Coordinates of C-alpha atoms and ligand atoms in Angstrom, one line a residue:
X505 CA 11.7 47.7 80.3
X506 CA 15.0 49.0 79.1
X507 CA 15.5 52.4 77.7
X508 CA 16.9 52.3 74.3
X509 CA 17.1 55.3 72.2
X510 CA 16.1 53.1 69.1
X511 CA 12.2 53.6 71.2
X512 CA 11.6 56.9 69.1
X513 CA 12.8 55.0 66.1
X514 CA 10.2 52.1 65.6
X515 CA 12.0 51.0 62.3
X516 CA 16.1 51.0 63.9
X517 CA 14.5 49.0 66.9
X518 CA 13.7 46.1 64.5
X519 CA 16.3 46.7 62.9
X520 CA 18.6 45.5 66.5
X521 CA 15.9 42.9 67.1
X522 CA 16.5 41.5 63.6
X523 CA 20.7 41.6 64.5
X524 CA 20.1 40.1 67.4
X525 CA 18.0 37.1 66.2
X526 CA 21.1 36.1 63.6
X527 CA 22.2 32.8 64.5
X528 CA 25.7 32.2 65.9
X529 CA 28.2 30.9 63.4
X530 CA 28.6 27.6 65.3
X531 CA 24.7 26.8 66.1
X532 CA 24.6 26.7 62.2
X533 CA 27.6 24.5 61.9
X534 CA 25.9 22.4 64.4
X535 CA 22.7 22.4 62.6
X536 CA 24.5 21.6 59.1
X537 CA 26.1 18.7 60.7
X538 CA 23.9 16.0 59.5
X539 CA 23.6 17.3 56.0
X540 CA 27.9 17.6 55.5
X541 CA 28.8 15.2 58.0
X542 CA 30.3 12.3 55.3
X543 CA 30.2 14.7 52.3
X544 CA 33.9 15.3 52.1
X545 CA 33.4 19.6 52.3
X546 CA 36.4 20.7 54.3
X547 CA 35.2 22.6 57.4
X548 CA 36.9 25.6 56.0
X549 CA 34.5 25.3 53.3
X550 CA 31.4 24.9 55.5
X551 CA 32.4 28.1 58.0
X552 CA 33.3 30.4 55.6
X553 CA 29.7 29.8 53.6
X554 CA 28.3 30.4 56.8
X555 CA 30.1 33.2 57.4
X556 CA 29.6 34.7 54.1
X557 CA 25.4 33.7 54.4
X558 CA 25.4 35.1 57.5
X559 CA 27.1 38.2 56.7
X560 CA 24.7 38.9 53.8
X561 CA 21.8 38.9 56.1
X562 CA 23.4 41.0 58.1
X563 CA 23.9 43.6 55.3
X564 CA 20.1 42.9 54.2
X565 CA 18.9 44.1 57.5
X566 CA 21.0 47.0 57.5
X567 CA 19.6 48.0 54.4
X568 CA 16.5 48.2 55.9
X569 CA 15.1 45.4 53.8
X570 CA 11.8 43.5 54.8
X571 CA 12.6 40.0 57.3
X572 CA 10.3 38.0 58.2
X573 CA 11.4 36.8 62.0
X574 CA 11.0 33.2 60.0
X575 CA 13.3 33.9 58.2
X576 CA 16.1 33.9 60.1
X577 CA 15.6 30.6 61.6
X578 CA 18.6 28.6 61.5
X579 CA 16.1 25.8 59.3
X580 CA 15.0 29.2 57.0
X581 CA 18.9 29.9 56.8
X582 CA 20.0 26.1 56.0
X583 CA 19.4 25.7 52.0
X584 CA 21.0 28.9 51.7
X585 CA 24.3 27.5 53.6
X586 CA 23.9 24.3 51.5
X587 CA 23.7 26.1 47.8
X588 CA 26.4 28.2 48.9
X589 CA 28.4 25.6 50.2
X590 CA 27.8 23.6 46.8
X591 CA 28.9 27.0 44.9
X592 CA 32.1 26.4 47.0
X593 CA 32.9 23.1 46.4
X594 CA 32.0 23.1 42.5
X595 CA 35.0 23.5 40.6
X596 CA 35.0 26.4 38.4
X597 CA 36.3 25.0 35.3
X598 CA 33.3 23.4 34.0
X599 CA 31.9 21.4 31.5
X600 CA 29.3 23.2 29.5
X601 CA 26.9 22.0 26.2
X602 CA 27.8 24.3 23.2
X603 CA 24.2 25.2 22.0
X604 CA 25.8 28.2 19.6
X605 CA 26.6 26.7 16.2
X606 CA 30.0 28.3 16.9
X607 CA 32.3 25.0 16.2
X608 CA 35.9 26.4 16.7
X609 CA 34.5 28.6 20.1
X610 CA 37.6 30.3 22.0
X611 CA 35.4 30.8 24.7
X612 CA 34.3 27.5 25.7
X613 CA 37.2 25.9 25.1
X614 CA 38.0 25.5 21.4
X615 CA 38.3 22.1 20.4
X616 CA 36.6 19.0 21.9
X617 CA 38.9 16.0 21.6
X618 CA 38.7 12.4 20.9
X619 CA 38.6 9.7 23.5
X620 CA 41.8 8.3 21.6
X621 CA 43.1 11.3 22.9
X622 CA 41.7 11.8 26.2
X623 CA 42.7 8.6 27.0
X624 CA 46.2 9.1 26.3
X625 CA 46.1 11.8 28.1
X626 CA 45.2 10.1 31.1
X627 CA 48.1 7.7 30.8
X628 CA 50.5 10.8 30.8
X629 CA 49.3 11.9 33.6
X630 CA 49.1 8.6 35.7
X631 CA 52.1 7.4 35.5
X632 CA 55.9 8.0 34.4
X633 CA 56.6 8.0 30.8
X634 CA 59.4 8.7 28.8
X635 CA 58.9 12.5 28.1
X636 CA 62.6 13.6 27.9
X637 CA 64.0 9.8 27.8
X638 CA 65.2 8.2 24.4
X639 CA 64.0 4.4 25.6
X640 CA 66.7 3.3 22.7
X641 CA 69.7 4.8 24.2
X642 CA 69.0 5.0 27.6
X643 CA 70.1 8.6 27.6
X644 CA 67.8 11.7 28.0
X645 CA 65.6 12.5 25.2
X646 CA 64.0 15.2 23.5
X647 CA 60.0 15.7 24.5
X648 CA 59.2 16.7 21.1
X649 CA 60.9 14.0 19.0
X650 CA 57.9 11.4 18.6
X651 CA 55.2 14.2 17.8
X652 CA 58.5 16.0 15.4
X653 CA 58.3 12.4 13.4
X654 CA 54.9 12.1 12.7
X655 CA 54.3 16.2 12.1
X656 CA 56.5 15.7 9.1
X657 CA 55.7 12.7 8.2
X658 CA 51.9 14.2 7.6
X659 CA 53.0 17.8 6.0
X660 CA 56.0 17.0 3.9
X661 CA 58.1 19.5 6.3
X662 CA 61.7 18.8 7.0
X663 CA 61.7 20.2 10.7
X664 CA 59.2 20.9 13.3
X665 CA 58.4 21.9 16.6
X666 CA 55.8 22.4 19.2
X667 CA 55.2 25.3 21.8
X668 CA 52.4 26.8 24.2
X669 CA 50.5 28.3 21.2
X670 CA 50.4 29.4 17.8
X671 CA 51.2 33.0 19.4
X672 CA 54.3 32.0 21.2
X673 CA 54.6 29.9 17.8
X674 CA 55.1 33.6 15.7
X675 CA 57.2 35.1 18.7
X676 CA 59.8 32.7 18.9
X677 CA 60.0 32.4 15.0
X678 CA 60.4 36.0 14.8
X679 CA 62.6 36.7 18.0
X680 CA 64.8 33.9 16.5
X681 CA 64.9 35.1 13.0
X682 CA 64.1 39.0 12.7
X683 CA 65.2 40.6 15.8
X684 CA 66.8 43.7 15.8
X685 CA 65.7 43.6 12.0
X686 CA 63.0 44.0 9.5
X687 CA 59.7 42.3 9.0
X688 CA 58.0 43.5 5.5
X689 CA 54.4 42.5 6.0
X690 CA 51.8 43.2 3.5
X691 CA 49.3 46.0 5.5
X692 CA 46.4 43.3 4.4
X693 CA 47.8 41.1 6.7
X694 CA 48.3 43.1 10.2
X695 CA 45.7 40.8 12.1
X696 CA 44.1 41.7 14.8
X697 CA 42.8 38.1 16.4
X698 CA 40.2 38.0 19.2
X699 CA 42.0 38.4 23.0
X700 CA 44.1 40.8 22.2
X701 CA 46.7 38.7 19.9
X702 CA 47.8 41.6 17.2
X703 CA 50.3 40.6 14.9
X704 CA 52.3 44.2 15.2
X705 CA 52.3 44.1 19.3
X706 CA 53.5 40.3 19.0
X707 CA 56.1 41.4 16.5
X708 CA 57.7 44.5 18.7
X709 CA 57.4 42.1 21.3
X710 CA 59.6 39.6 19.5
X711 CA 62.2 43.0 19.0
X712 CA 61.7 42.6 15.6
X713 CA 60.6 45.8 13.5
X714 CA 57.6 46.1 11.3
X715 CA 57.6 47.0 7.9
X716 CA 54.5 47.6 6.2
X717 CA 54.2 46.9 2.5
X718 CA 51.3 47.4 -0.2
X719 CA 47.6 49.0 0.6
X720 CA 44.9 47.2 2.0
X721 CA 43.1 46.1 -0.3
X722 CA 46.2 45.5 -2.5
X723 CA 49.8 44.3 -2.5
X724 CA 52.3 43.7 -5.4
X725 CA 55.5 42.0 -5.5
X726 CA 57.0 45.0 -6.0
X727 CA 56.1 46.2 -2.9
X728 CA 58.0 43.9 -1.2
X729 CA 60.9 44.0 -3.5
X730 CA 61.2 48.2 -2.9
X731 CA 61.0 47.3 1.3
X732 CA 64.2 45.3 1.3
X733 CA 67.0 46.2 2.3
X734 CA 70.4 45.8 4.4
X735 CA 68.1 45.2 7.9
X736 CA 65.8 42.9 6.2
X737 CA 65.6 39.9 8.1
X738 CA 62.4 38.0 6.9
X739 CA 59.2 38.4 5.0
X740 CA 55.8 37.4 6.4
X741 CA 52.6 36.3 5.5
X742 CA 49.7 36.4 7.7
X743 CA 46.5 34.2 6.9
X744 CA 43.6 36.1 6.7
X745 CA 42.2 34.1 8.7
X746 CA 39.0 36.0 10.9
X747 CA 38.4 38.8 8.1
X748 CA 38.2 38.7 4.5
X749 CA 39.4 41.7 2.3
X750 CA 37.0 41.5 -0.9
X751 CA 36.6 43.5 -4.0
X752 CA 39.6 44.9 -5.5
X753 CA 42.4 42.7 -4.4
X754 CA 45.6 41.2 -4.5
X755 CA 47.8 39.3 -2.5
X756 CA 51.0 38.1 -3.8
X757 CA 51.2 34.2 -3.8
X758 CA 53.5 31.9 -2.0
X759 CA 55.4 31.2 -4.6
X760 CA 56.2 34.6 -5.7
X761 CA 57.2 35.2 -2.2
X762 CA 59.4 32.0 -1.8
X763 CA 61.2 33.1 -5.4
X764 CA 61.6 36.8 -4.0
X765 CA 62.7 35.1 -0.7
X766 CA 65.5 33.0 -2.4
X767 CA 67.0 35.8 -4.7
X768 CA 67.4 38.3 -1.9
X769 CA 68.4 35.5 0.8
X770 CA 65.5 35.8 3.0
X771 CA 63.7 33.8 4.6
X772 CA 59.8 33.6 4.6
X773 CA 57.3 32.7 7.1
X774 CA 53.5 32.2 6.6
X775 CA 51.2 32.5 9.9
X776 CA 48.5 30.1 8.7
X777 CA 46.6 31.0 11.8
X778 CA 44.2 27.6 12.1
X779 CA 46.1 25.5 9.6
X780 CA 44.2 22.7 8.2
X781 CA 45.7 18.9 7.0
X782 CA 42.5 17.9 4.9
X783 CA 40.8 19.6 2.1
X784 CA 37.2 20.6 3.4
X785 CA 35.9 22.3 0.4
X786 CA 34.1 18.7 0.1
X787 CA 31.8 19.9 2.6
X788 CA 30.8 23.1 0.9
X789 CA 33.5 25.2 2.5
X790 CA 36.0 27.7 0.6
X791 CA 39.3 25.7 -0.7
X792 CA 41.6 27.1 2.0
X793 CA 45.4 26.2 1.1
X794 CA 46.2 23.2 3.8
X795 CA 49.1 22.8 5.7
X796 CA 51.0 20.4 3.3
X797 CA 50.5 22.6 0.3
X798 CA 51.8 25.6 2.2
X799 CA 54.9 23.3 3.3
X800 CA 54.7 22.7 -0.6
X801 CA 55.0 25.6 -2.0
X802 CA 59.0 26.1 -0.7
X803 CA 57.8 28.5 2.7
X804 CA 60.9 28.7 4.9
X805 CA 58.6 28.4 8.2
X806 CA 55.0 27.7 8.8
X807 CA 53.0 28.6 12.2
X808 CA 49.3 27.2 13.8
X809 CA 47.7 26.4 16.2
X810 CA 47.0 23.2 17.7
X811 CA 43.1 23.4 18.6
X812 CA 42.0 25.3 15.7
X813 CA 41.0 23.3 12.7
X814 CA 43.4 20.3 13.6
X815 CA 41.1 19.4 16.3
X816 CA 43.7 19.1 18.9
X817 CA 44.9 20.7 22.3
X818 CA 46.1 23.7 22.8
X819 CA 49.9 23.9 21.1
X820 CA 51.5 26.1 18.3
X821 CA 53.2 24.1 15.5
X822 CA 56.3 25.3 14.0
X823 CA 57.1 23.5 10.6
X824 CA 60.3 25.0 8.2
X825 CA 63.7 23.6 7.0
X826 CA 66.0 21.8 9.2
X827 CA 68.3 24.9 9.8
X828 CA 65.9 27.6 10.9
X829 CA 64.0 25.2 13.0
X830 CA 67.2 23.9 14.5
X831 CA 67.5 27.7 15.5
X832 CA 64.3 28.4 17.2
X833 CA 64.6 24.9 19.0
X834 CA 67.8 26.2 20.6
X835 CA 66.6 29.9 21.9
X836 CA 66.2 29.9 25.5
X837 CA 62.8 31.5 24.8
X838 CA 61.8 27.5 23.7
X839 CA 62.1 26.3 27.5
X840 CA 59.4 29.3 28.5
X841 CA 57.1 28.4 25.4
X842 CA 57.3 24.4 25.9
X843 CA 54.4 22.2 26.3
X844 CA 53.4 20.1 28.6
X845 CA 53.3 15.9 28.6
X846 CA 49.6 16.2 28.1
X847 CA 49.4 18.6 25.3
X848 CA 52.2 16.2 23.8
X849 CA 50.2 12.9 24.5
X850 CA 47.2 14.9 23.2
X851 CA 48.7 16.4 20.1
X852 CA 50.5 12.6 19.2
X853 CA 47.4 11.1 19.2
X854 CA 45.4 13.4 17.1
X855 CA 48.5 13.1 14.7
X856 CA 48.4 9.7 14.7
X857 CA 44.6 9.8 13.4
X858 CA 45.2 12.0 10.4
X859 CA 47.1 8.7 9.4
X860 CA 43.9 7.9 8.1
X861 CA 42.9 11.2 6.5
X862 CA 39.8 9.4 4.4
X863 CA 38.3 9.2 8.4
X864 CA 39.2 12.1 10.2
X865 CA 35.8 13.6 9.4
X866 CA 35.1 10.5 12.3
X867 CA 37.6 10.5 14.1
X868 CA 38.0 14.5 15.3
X869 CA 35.4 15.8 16.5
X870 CA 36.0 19.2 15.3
X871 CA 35.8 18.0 11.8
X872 CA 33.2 15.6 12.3
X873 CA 31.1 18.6 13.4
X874 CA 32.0 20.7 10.1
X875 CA 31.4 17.8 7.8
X876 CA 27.8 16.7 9.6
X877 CA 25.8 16.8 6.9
X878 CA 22.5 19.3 7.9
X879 CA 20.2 16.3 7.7
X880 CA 21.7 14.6 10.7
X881 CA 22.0 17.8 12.3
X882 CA 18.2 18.0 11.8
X883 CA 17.4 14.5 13.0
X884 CA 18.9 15.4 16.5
X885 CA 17.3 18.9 16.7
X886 CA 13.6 17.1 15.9
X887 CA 14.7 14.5 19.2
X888 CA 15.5 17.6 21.1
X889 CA 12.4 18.8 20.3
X890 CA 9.9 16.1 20.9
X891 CA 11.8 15.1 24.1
X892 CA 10.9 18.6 25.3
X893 CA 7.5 18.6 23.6
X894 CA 7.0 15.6 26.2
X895 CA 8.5 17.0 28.9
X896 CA 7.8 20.8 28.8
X897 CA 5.0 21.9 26.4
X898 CA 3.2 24.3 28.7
X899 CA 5.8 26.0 29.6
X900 CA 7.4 27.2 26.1
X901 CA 7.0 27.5 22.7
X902 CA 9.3 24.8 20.9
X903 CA 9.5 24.8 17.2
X904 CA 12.5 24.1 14.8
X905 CA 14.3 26.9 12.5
X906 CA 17.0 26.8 9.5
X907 CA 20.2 28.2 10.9
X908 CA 23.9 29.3 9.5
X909 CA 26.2 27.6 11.8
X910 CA 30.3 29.0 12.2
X911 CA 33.3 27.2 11.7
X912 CA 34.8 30.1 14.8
X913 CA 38.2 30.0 16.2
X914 CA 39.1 32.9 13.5
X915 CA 38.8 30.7 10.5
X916 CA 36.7 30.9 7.3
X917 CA 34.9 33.8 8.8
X918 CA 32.3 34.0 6.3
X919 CA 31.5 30.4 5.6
X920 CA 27.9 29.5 6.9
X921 CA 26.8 25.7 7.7
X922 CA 23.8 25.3 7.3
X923 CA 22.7 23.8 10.3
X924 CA 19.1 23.2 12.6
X925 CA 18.2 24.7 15.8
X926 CA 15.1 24.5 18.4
X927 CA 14.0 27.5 19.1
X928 CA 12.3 28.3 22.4
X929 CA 9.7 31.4 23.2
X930 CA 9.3 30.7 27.4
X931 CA 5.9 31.1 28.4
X932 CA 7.0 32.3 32.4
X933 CA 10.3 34.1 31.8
X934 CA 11.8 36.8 29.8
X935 CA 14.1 35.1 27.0
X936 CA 17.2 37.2 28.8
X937 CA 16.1 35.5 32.2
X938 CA 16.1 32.0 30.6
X939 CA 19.4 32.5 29.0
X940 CA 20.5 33.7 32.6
X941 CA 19.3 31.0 34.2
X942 CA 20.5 28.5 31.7
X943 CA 24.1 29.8 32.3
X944 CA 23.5 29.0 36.0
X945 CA 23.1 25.1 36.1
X946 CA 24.8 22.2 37.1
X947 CA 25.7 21.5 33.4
X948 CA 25.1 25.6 31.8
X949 CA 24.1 25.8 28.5
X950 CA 25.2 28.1 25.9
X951 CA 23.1 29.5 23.3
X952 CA 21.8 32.4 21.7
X953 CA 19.1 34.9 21.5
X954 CA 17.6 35.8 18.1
X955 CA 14.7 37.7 17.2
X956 CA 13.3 37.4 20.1
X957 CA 14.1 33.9 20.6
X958 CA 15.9 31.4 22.5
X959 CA 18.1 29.6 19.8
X960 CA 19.7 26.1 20.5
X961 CA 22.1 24.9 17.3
X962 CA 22.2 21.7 17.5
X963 CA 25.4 21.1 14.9
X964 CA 27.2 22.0 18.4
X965 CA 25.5 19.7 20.2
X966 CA 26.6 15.9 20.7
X967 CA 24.2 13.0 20.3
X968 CA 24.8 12.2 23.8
X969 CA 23.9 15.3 25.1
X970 CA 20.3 15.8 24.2
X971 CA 18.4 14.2 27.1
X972 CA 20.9 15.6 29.5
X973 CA 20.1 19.0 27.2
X974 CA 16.1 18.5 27.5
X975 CA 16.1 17.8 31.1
X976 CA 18.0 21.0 31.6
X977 CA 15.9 23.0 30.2
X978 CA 12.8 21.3 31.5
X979 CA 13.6 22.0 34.6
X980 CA 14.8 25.9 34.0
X981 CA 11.2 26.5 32.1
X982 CA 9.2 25.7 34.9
X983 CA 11.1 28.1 37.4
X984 CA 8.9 31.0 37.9
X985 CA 9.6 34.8 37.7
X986 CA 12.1 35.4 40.7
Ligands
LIG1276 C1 44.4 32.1 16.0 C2 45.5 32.7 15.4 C3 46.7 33.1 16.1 C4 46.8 32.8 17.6 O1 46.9 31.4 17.8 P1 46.7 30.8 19.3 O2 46.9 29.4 19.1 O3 45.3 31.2 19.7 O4 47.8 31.4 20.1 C5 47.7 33.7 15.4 N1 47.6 34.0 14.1 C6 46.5 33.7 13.4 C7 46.4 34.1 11.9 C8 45.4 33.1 14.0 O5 44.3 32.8 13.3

């Protein structure tokens, strides 16, 4: 027998065993032949989750972890080549079911659009169009003509324009109008939006310089009046639109602004932040000033975002008069900010249905899931729950609970929907497991975790998506402790 120094060391001599009973990287490919052969996985794919596999055990043993010899059987090793070779080939942009009651969610991709949309989407991107080609004149065209029409056509604007987002939307208004000047902002208004978007960092970006005005709780006209002066270049107003100052307050209103505005010769700009075209204080939310009225009451230039309340894709929408628009279309910075052919074919076609305003509570999802009314909500939360009544029972508590559901994406912060949820106590798994183990499957599912519950809001939650939703979570209930 060979002498090995490992002899005196009963533990490092298994150890080597265990190394040397690793399969080779290509008796594993050979063995996984059958099972990708067809599939479509690149072999780069299929090597490198061996590899990787491989490599794992490899650290495992050197841990001095416990191995079975089983275990490292090529047929122990194969599912573990296959899930990680699935974890490969999955994309990582993935669909997801939004079980938070957050409607407006940055997170999981704001707003959810119309098959109107989608669908024009998908002709964009299948096949030429006339993006930057006027089909009348033969000549080149401009891409944001058609979506220009219609945008004032709906708002009452004179001039508009679409970029990236309703952040680039406040840095090219301000770099074309303010910089090298002064920006008198009320100190109410110095937003701080989720993912970093501060309206002071976005305005020193633009090279324009802040001027704050009034206290926090309270601005006067006057304040703004005493701020002007010979570097003046514009006066902005920021929509409150993730926070609400309450108590003793006072904001000075649009129109006071606009007046102030036109005696000094300045212009003024309202960020409206999500920017609304219908009324939805018919659903029980607070009367929030919509994008026409805004354009109404004589504001110079009006900014928003494209996926917020409109329902639409990403884009930031830049409304004002002829000549400041006509300005911001022409800095170079307009060309870095553009959008894309499918955010246009998108944003047309979400446009295009606010033709019919009496329907977009129909037509956009996003608004169709803020004007639900709770009873509806509650019909699909009571199929959720006797689907997995059927299909689960022993392995969790169902029952149903009254929930406050959120508009999200930084607007009407403190308006609650009343909305339904299932709630789930596991009967095998700790509630942070399941909401683990939920985020891991094929189709993940979002929720939350309240009072010691697993909470599924179903005003999130598409009709079409509760079996698929059940089955889900069927299957993750019945997983046993790790
Ligand atoms: C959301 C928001 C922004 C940023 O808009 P994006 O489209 O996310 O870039 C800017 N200002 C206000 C007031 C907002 O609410």
């Amino acid at each position: 027998m060979q002498q090995s120094p490992d002899r005196v060391n009963p533990a490092a001599s298994d150890r080597q065993e265990h190394l040397r009973s690793i399969p080779k990287v290509d008796e594993c490919l050979a063995a996984l032949e059958g099972d990708v052969a067809g599939s479509g996985t690149p072999a780069s794919v299929v090597k490198a989750a061996v590899r990787e596999v491989l490599a794992e055990v490899r650290q495992a043993i050197l841990a001095g972890e416990q191995v079975v010899p089983d275990a490292l059987d090529i047929d122990a090793l194969l599912p573990r080549f296959l899930a990680r070779i699935h974890h490969r080939q999955r994309p990582r942009l993935r669909r997801i079911i939004n079980a938070t009651g957050v409607i407006i969610h940055t997170n999981l991709g704001r707003s959810v659009l119309p098959r109107s949309a989608m669908d024009a989407i998908f002709e964009a991107g299948s096949r030429y169009s006339n993006l930057e080609f006027d089909l009348e004149s033969g000549r080149r065209g401009s891409r944001y003509s058609l979506v220009e029409e219609l945008l004032c056509e709906l708002t009452g604007a004179q001039s508009a324009l679409v970029v990236n987002n309703n952040a680039a939307a406040v840095l090219i208004v301000l770099e074309t109008l303010a910089k090298g000047r002064e920006v008198v902002v009320s100190r109410g208004q110095l937003v701080e939006i989720g993912g970093s978007f501060r309206i002071p960092d976005v305005m020193a970006r633009s090279g324009a310089r802040l001027v704050e005005v009034g206290a926090t709780n309270r601005t006067h006209l006057r304040d703004y009046e005493n701020a002007i002066g010979e570097e003046t270049g514009l006066l902005l107003k920021v929509h409150c639109s993730n926070y609400r100052i309450i108590g003793f307050t006072s904001q000075v209103s649009n129109e006071d602004l606009v007046a102030l505005g036109r005696r000094r010769g300045l212009p003024v700009m309202e960020d409206l932040g999500s920017g609304c075209f219908v009324d939805l204080s018919r659903f029980g939310l607070m009367k929030e000033p919509t994008v026409q009225e805004v354009v109404a009451s004589g504001v110079d230039v009006v900014t928003f975002s494209g996926d917020k309340l409109l329902g639409g894709p990403q884009a930031g929408i830049i409304l004002g008069s002829r000549e400041l628009v006509d300005r911001i279309k022409k800095n170079p910075l307009n060309r870095a900010l553009r959008i894309d052919k499918f955010t246009l074919a998108g944003l047309e076609s979400i446009l295009r249905l606010y033709r019919d305003p009496e329907h977009v509570t129909e037509t956009i999802p996003t608004l169709a899931m803020i004007a639900t009314p709770v009873t509806v909500v509650d019909r699909r939360a009571r199929r959720l729950l006797r689907r997995l009544r059927r299909i689960a029972a022993d392995t969790c508590e169902f029952s149903l609970a009254d929930t406050v559901a959120r508009v999200g994406g930084g607007a009407m912060p403190e308006q609650n929907l009343p909305s339904r949820a299932v709630t789930m106590i596991p009967a095998r798994l700790s509630i942070n497991r399941l909401e683990e183990l939920l985020r891991h499957e094929e189709v993940p599912v979002i929720g939350r975790i309240e009072d010691e519950r697993f909470l599924l809001d179903m005003r999130t939650v598409a009709d079409d998506e509760v079996v698929l939703l059940a089955d889900t979570l069927a299957r993750v209930l019945a997983m046993e402790r790790p």
